[in-house]
Coordinates of C-alpha atoms in Angstrom, one line a residue:
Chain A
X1 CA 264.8 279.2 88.2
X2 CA 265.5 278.2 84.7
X3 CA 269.5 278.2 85.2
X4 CA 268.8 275.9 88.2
X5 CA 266.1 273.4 86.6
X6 CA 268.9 273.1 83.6
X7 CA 271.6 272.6 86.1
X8 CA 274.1 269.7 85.0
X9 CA 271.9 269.5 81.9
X10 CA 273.9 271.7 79.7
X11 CA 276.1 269.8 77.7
X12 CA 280.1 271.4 77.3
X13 CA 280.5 270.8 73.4
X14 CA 277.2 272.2 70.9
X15 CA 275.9 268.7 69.6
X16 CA 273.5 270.3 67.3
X17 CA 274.5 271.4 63.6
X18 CA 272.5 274.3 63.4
X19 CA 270.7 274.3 59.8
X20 CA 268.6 277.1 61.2
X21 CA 271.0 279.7 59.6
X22 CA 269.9 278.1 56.2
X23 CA 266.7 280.1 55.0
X24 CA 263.7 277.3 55.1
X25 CA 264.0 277.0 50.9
X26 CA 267.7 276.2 51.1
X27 CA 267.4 274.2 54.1
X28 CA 264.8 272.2 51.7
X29 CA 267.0 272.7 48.9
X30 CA 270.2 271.4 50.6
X31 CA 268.2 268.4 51.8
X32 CA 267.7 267.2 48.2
X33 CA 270.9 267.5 47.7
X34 CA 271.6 264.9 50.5
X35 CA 269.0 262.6 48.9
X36 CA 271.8 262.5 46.7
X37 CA 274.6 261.4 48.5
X38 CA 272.5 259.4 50.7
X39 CA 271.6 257.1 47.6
X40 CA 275.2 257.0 47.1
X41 CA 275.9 255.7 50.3
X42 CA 273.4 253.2 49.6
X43 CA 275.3 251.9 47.2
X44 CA 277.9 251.7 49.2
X45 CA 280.4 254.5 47.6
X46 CA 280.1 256.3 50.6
X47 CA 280.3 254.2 53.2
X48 CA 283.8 255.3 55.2
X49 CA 283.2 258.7 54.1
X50 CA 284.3 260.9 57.1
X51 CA 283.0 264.2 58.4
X52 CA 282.8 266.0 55.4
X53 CA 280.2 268.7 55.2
X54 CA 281.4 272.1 56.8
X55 CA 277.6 272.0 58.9
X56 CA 279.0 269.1 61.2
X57 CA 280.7 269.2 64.4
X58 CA 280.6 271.4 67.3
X59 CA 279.9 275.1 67.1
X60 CA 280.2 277.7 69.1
X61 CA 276.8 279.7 68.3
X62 CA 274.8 279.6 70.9
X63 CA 271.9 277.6 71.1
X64 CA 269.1 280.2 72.1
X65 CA 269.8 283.4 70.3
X66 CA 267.8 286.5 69.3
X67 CA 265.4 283.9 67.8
X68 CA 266.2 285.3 64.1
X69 CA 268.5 283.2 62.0
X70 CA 271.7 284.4 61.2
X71 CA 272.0 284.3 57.5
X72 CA 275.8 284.7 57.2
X73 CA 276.9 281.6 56.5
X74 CA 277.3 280.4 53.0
X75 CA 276.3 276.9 51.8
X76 CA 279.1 274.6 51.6
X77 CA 280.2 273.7 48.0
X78 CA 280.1 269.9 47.7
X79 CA 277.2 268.1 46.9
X80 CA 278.1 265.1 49.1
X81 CA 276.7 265.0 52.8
X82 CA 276.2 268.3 52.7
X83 CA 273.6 268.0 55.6
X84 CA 274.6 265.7 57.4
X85 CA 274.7 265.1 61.7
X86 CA 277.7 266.4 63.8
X87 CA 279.5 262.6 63.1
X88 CA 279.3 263.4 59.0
X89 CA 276.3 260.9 58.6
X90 CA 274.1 262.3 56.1
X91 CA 270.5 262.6 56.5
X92 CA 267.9 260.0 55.4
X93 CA 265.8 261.2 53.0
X94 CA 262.1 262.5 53.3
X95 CA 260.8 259.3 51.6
X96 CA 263.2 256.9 53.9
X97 CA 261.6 258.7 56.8
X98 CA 258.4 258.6 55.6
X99 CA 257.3 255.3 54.8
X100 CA 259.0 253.0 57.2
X101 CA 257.3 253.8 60.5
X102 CA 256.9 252.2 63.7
X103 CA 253.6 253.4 64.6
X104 CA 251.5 250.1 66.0
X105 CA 248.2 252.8 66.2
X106 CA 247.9 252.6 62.1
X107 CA 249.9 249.4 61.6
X108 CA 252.4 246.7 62.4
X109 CA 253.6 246.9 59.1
X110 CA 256.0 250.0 58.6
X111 CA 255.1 250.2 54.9
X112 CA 251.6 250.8 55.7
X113 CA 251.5 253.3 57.9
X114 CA 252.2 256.3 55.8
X115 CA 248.8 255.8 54.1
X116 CA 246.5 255.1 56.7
X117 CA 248.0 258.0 58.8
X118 CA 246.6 260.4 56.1
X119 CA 243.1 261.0 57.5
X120 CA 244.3 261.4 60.9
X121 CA 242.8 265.0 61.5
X122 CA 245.5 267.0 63.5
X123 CA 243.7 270.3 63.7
X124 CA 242.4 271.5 65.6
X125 CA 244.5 269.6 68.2
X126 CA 245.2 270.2 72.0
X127 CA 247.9 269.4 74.5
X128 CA 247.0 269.0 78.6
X129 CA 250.0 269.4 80.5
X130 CA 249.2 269.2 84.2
X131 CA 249.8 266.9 87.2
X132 CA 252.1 268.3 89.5
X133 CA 252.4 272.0 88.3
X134 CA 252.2 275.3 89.2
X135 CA 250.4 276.3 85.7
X136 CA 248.4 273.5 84.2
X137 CA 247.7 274.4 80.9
X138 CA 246.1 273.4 77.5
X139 CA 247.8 274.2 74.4
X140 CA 246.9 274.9 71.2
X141 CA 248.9 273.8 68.3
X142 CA 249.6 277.3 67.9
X143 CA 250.1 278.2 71.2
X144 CA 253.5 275.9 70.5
X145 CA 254.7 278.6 68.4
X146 CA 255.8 280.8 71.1
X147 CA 258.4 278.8 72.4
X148 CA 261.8 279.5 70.9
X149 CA 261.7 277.1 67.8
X150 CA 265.0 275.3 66.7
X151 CA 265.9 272.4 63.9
X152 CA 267.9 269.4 65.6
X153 CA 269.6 266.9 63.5
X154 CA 269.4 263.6 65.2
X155 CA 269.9 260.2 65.0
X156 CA 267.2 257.7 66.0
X157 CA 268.2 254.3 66.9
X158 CA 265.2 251.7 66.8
X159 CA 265.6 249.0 69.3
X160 CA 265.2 246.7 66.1
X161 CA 268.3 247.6 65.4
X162 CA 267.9 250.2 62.4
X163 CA 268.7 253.7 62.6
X164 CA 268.5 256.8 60.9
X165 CA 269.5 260.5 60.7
X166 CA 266.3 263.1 60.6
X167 CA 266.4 266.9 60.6
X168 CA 263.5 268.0 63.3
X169 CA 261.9 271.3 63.9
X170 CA 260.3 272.1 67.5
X171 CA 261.1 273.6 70.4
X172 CA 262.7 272.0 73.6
X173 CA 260.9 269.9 76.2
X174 CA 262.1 272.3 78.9
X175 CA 260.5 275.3 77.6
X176 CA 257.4 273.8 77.9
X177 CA 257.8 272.5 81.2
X178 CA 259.0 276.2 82.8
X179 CA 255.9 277.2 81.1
X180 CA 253.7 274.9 83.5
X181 CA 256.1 275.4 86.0
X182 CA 256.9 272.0 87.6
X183 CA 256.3 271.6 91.3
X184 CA 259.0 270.6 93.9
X185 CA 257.3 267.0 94.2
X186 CA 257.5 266.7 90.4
X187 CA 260.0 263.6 89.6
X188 CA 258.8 262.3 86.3
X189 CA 256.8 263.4 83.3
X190 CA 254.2 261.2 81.6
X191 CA 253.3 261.6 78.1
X192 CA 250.2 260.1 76.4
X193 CA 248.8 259.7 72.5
X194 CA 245.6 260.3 71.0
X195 CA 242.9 257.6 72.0
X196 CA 240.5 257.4 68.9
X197 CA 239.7 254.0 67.3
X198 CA 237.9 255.7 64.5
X199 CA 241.1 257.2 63.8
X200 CA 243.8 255.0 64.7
X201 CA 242.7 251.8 63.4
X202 CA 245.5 249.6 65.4
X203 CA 244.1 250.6 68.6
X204 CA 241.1 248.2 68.1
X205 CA 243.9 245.0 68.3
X206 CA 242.8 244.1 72.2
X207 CA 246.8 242.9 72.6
X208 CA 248.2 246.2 73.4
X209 CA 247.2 248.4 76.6
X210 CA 246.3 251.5 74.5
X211 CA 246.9 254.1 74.6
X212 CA 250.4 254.6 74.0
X213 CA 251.7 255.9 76.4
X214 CA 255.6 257.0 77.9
X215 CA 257.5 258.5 80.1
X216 CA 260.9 260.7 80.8
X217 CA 262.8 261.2 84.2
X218 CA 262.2 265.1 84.8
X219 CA 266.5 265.9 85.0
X220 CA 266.0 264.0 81.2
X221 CA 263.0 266.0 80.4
X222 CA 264.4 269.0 81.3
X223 CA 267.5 267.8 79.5
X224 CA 268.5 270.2 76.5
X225 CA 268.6 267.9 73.9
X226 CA 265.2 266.1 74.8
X227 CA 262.7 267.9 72.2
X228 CA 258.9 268.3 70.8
X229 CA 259.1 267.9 67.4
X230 CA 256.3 269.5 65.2
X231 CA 258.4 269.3 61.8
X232 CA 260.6 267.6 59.9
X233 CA 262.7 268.3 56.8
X234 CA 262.0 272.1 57.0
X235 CA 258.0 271.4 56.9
X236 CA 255.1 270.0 59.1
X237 CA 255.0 266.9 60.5
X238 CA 253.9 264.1 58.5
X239 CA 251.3 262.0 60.2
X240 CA 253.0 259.0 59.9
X241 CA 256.2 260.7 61.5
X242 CA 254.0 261.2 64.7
X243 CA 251.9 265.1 64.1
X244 CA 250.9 266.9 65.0
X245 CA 253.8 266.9 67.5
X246 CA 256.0 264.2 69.1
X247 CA 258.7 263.6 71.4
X248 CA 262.4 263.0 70.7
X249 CA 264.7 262.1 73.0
X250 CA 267.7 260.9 70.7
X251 CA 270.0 259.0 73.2
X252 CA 267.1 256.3 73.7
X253 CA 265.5 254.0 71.4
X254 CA 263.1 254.9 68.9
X255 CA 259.7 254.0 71.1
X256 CA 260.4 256.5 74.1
X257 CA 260.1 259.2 71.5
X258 CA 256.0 259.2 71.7
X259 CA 253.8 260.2 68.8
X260 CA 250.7 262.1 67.9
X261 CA 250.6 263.5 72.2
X262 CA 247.8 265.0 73.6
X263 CA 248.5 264.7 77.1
X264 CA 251.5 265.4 79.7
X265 CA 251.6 264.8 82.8
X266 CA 254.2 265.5 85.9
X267 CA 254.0 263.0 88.3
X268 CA 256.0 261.9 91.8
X269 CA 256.1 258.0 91.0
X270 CA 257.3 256.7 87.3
X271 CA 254.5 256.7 84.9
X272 CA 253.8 252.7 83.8
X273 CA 254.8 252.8 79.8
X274 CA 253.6 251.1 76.7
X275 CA 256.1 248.4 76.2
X276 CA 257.2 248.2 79.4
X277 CA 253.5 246.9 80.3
X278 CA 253.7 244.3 77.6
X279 CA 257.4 243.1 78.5
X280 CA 258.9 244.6 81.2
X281 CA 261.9 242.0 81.2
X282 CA 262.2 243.3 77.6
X283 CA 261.6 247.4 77.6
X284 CA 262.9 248.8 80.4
X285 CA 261.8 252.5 81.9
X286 CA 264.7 254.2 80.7
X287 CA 265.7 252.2 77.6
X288 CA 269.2 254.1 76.7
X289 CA 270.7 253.5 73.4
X290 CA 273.2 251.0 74.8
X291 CA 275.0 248.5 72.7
X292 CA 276.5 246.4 75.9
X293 CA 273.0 245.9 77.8
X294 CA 271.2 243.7 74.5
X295 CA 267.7 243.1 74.5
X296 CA 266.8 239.7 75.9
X297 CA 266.3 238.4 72.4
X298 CA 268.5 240.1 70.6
X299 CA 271.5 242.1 70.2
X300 CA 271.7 245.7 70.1
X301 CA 275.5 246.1 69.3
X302 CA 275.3 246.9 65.6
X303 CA 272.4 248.4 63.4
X304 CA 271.0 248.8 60.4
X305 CA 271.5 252.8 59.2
X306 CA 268.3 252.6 56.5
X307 CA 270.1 253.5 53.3
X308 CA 272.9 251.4 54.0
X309 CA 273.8 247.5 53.4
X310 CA 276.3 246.8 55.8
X311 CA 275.9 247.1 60.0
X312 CA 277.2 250.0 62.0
X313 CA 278.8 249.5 65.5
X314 CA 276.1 251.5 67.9
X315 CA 277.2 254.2 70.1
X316 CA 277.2 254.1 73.9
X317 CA 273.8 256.7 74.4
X318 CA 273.8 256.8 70.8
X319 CA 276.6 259.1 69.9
X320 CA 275.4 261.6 72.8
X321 CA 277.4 260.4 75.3
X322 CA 279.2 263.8 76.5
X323 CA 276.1 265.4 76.5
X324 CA 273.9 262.6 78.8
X325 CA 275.9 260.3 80.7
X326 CA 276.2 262.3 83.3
X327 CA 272.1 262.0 83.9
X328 CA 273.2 258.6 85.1
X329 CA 276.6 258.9 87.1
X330 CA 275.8 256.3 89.5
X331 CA 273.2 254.4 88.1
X332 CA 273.7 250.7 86.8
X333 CA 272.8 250.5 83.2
X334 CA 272.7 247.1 83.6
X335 CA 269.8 246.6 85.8
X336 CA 268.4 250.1 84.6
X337 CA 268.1 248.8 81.1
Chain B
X1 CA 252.0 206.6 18.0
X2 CA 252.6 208.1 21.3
X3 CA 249.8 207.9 23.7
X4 CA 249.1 211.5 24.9
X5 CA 249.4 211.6 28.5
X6 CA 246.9 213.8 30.6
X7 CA 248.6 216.2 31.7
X8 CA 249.8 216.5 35.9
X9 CA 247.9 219.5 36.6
X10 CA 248.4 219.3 40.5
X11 CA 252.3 218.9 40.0
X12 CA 252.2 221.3 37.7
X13 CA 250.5 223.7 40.2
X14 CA 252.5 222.6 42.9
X15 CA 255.6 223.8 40.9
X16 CA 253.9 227.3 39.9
X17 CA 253.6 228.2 43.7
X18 CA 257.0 226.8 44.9
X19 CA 259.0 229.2 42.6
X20 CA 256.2 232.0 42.7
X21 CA 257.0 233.4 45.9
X22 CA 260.9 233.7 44.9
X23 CA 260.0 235.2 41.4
X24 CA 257.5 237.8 43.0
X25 CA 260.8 239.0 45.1
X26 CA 262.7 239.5 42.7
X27 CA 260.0 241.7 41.1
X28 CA 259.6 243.7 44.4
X29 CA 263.2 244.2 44.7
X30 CA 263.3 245.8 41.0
X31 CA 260.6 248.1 41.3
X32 CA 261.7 249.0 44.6
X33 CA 258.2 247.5 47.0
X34 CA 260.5 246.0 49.6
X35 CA 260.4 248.9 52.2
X36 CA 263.5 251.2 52.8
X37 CA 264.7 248.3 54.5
X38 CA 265.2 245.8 51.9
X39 CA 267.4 243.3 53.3
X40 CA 265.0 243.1 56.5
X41 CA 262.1 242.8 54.3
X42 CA 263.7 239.8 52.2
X43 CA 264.4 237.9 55.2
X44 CA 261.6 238.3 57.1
X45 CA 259.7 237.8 53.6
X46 CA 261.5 234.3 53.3
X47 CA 260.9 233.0 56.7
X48 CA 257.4 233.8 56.0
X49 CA 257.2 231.7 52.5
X50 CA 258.8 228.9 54.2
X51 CA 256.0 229.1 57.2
X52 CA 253.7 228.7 54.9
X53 CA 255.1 226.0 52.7
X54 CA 255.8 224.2 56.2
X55 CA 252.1 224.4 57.4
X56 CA 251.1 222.9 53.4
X57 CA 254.0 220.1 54.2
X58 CA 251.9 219.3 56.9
X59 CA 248.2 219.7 55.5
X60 CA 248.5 216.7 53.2
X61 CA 248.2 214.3 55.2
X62 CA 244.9 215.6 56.7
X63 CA 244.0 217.1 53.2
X64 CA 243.6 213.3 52.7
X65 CA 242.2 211.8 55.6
X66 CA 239.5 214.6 55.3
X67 CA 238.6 214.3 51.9
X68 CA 239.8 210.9 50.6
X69 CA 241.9 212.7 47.8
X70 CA 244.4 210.9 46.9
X71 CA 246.5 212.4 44.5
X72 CA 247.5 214.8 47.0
X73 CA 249.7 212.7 48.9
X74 CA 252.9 212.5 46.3
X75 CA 252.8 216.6 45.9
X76 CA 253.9 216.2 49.6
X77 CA 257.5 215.6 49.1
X78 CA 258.1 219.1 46.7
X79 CA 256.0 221.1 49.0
X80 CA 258.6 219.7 51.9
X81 CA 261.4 220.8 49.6
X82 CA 260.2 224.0 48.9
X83 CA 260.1 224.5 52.7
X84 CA 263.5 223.4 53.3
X85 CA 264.2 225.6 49.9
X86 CA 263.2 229.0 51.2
X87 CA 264.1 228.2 54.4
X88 CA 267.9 227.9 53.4
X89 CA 267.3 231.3 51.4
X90 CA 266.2 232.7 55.2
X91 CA 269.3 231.3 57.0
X92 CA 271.8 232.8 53.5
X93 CA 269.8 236.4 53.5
X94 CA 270.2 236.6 57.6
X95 CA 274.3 235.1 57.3
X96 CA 275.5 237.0 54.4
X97 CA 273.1 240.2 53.1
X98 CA 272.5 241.1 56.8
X99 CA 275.6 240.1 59.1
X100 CA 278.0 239.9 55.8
X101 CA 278.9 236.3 56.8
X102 CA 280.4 238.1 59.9
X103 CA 281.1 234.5 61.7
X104 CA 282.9 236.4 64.9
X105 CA 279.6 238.3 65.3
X106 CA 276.9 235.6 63.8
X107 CA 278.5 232.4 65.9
X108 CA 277.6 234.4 69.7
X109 CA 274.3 235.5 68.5
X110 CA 273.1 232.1 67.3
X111 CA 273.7 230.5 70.3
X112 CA 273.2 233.3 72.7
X113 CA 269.9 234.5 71.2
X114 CA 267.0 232.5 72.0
X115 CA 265.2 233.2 68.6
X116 CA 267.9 232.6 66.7
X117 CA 268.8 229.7 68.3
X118 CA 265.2 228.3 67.9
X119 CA 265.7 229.2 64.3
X120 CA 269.0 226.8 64.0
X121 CA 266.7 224.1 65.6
X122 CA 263.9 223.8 63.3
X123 CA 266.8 224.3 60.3
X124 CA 268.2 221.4 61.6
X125 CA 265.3 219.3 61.9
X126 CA 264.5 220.1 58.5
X127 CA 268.0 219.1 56.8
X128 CA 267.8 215.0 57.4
X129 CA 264.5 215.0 56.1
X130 CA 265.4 217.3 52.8
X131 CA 268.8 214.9 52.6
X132 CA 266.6 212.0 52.9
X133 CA 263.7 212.9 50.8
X134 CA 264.6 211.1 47.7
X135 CA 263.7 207.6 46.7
X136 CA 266.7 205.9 47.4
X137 CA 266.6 206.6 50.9
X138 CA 263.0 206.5 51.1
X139 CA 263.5 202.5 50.0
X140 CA 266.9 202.3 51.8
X141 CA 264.9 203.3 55.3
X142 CA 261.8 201.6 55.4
X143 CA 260.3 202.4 58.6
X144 CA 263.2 204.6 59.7
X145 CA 262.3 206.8 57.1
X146 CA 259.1 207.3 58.3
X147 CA 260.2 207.7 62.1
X148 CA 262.8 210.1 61.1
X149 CA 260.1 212.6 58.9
X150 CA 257.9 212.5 62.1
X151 CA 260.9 215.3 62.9
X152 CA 259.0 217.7 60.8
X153 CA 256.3 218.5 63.8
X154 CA 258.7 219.6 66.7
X155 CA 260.8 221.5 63.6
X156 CA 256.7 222.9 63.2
X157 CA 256.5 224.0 67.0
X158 CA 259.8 225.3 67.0
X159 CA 259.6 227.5 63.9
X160 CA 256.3 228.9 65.7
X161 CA 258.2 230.2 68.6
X162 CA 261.4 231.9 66.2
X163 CA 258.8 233.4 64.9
X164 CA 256.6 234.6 68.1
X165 CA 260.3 235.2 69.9
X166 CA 261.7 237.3 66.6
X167 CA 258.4 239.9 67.1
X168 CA 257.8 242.4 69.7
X169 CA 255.3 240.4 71.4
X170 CA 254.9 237.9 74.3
X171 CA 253.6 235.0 73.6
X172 CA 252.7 233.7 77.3
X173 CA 250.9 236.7 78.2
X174 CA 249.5 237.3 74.5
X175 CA 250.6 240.9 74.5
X176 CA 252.1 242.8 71.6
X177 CA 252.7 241.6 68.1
X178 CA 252.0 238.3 68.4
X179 CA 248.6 237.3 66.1
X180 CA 250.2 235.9 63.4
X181 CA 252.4 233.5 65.0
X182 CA 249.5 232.1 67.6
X183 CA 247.7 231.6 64.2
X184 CA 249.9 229.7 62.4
X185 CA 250.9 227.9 66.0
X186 CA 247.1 226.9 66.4
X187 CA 247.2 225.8 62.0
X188 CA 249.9 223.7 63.2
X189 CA 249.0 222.0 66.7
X190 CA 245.1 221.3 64.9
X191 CA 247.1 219.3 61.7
X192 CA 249.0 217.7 64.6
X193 CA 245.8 217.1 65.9
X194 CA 244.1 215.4 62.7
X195 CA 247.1 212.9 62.6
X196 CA 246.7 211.4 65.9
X197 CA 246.0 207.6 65.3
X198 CA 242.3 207.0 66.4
X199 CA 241.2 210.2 65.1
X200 CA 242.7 209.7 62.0
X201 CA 240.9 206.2 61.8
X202 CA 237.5 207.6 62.7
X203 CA 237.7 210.4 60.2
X204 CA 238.6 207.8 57.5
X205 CA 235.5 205.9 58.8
X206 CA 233.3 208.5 58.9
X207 CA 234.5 209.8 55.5
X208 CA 233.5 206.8 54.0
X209 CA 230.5 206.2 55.4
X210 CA 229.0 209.9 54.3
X211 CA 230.6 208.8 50.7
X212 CA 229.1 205.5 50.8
X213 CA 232.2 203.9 49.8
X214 CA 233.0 200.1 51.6

């Protein structure tokens, strides 16, 4: 059942950098080391520095091991990009990704949402998953814990046109979804965020069809880099970074990777979706990381990587091409945008 | 002996909150308050400042016709420069800081990129009026000069939608981010408003009636 639900969805090269052999306090340790570097590639001393950190690039270790981190492998020498993605970009740093946040339930402004995201109360917290499964279930936070958890360096490509590199924690999507076990009619998954004005203080602005809500194609739910985040940087979530968990799906912009979720949902017809409902001509269902379809208003062929003062050229699905075009053999991107 | 003169305090003032905004950025950018996005920040930051310097432009007039005050109507050629001021510092942010005067990759976008090209629009409408907005053209015109500033409304509307087409919001189905330019859209169209001709007159009229004046 599981090899056949993952089916074409196993990519041929690992795209992951595995951190997870790092013990959490060097994993924390090596990432302020990257603060570093990263400051030095905002000054622009970095910027056509290759591949350099001896974490990047394919690997053959297996994704899903015993579940214990191997601890064999030492911590490269140089301080420069020493974590950085399988491209040799080095991470942003905790404070980058921590106070500029597209989160529209706290605030339009992405400097503001790291402080009125404090008080949101993420425990106890529960996740529905249900429509069309064998198991509906409600999770626990803890409940989460069961499921094999990995960290995930990936970049995350707003469609404004910035972009940055963030080490996750979680577990994959499709561990959850065998859990439940999807039915046969099952063709999408619908995700949904917390509803709570007393909370969420932007949900009271009557120009947006709260809540939030998103949705995934199962083949790219089930798809092994699409992931439940419930940590960052070696610790929790931060609420402003979407706790107590959240979805990432790196090869599409920034808004299909829904925060703060309380709800999924398998359904036979494709969920509606936030921005799609307030411009569907603009935000389209599937929304790939495509720098030849631009956005009606505006061009998505370079971006901003936060950290950085020049523009980079963005990558066709992101820079996880080999791993996810195949989801879309077929398919115009064009009209599919 | 000199004869003191009183001191301008309106010009004065006027002069104090054209360079404010510009010093206040320079201050954020040294202590670091501009996001971790700084570049964004400054240009969206500038287009901002000249909105609002824009919208004052256009307040004098009705400033006056309101409230009969009229030593407000000569501050309205440095408020018009200010725009036209931190409006160029928008365009030179977006050209050089973001696209690193990139004119292969800027030329496409400005004219294929309806926001953008709104944005050259309203620049443009600006730049006879700031050419033309000292007193030897002002004499030089006569009533041309007056026709020509009449530019600064549609540059007004236009700005409004850059600014509501720059945001993820739609503006025809007032969904999304979209509050602050229907604000300033609605400042502008009611100034437009207070200048029509008759309305303008019955103001006046009505001003000075309640004033007892004439």
């Amino acid at each position: 059942m599981e090899r056949k639900l993952r089916d074409g969805a196993i990519p041929t090269s690992e795209i992951t950098p595995y951190s997870s052999y790092l013990s959490r306090r060097d994993f924390l340790k090596a990432a302020g080391i990257v603060s570093a570097s990263a400051f030095l590639a905002a000054c622009g001393m970095n910027s056509s520095a290759g591949p350099s950190a001896g974490i990047g690039g394919p690997t053959s270790e297996p994704i899903r091991g015993s579940g214990t981190p191997t601890p064999s492998a030492p911590v490269p020498d140089n301080a420069q990009g020493l974590l950085t993605d399988e491209l040799g970009n080095p991470l942003n740093t905790l404070d980058q990704i921590t106070h500029y946040n597209n989160y529209y339930e706290f605030s339009t402004a992405k400097d503001a949402v790291a402080s009125l995201s404090q008080d949101l109360k993420t425990s106890p917290w529960s996740v529905q998953v249900g429509g069309l499964v064998q198991n509906p279930k409600t999770y626990g936070i803890e409940d989460l814990l069961k499921f094999q958890q990995i960290e995930r360096i990936y970049r995350l490509r707003c469609v404004e046109a910035w972009s940055m590199v963030i080490p996750w924690t979680g577990f994959e999507l499709a561990d959850l979804l065998q859990d439940v076990q999807p039915m046969a009619s099952a063709r999408y998954v619908r995700f949904v965020t917390l509803a709570d004005k007393s909370q969420m203080p932007g949900e009271s602005d009557p120009t947006y069809p709260w809540p939030y809500d998103e949705g995934l194609r199962l083949d790219e739910a089930m798809h092994r880099l699409t992931i439940i985040a419930t940590g960052m940087y070696g610790q929790s979530l931060p609420n402003q970074d979407g706790a107590p968990l959240r979805l990432v799906v790196p090869w599409k912009y920034g808004f299909k990777s829904i925060k703060a979720i309380v709800k999924i949902e398998l359904t036979e017809k494709q969920p509606e979706t936030f921005w799609n409902n307030i411009s569907a001509r603009e935000y389209g269902f599937y929304s790939n990381v495509n720098p030849n379809v631009d956005h009606p208003r505006w061009s998505q062929a370079t971006e901003r990587r936060i950290g950085e003062l020049g523009r980079r050229q963005t990558l066709m699905f992101n820079g996880y091409y080999d791993e996810v075009a195949s989801l879309y053999t077929g398919l115009d991107l064009r009209a599919n945008y | 002996m000199k004869k003191n003169r009183p001191i301008p305090w309106l010009r004065v003032a006027v002069h104090i909150i054209g360079w404010l905004p510009l010093a206040l950025l320079i201050v954020y950018f040294f202590t670091n308050t501009l996001t971790v996005n700084p570049i964004q920040d400054i240009e969206q930051r500038l287009g901002r400042i000249a909105l609002y310097f824009l919208v004052a432009t256009l307040a004098v007039t009705p400033i006056y016709t309101v409230s009969g005050w009229g030593a407000v109507l000569p501050r309205r050629r440095a408020l018009g420069l200010y725009t036209f001021f931190y409006a160029g510092l928008h365009i030179l942010v977006f050209l050089g800081l973001d696209y690193a005067f990139n004119f292969p990759q800027i030329i496409p976008l400005l004219f294929g990129k309806i926001h953008l090209l709104a944005g050259v629009l309203a620049f443009s409408l600006l730049l006879p009026l700031a050419v033309t907005s000292f007193d030897y053209f002002i004499r030089r015109m006569g009533r041309n000069w007056k026709r020509l500033h009449w530019l600064i409304y549609p540059s007004g509307l236009v700005v409004i939608l850059h600014y509501a087409w720059s945001l993820k919001g739609n503006l025809f189905t007032l969904q999304g981010n979209i509050i602050q330019p229907l604000i300033w859209g609605l400042v502008i169209l009611v100034l437009l408003i207070l200048r029509l001709s008759p309305l303008r007159r019955w103001i006046s009229s009505a001003r000075r009636k309640v004033c007892g004046l004439h």
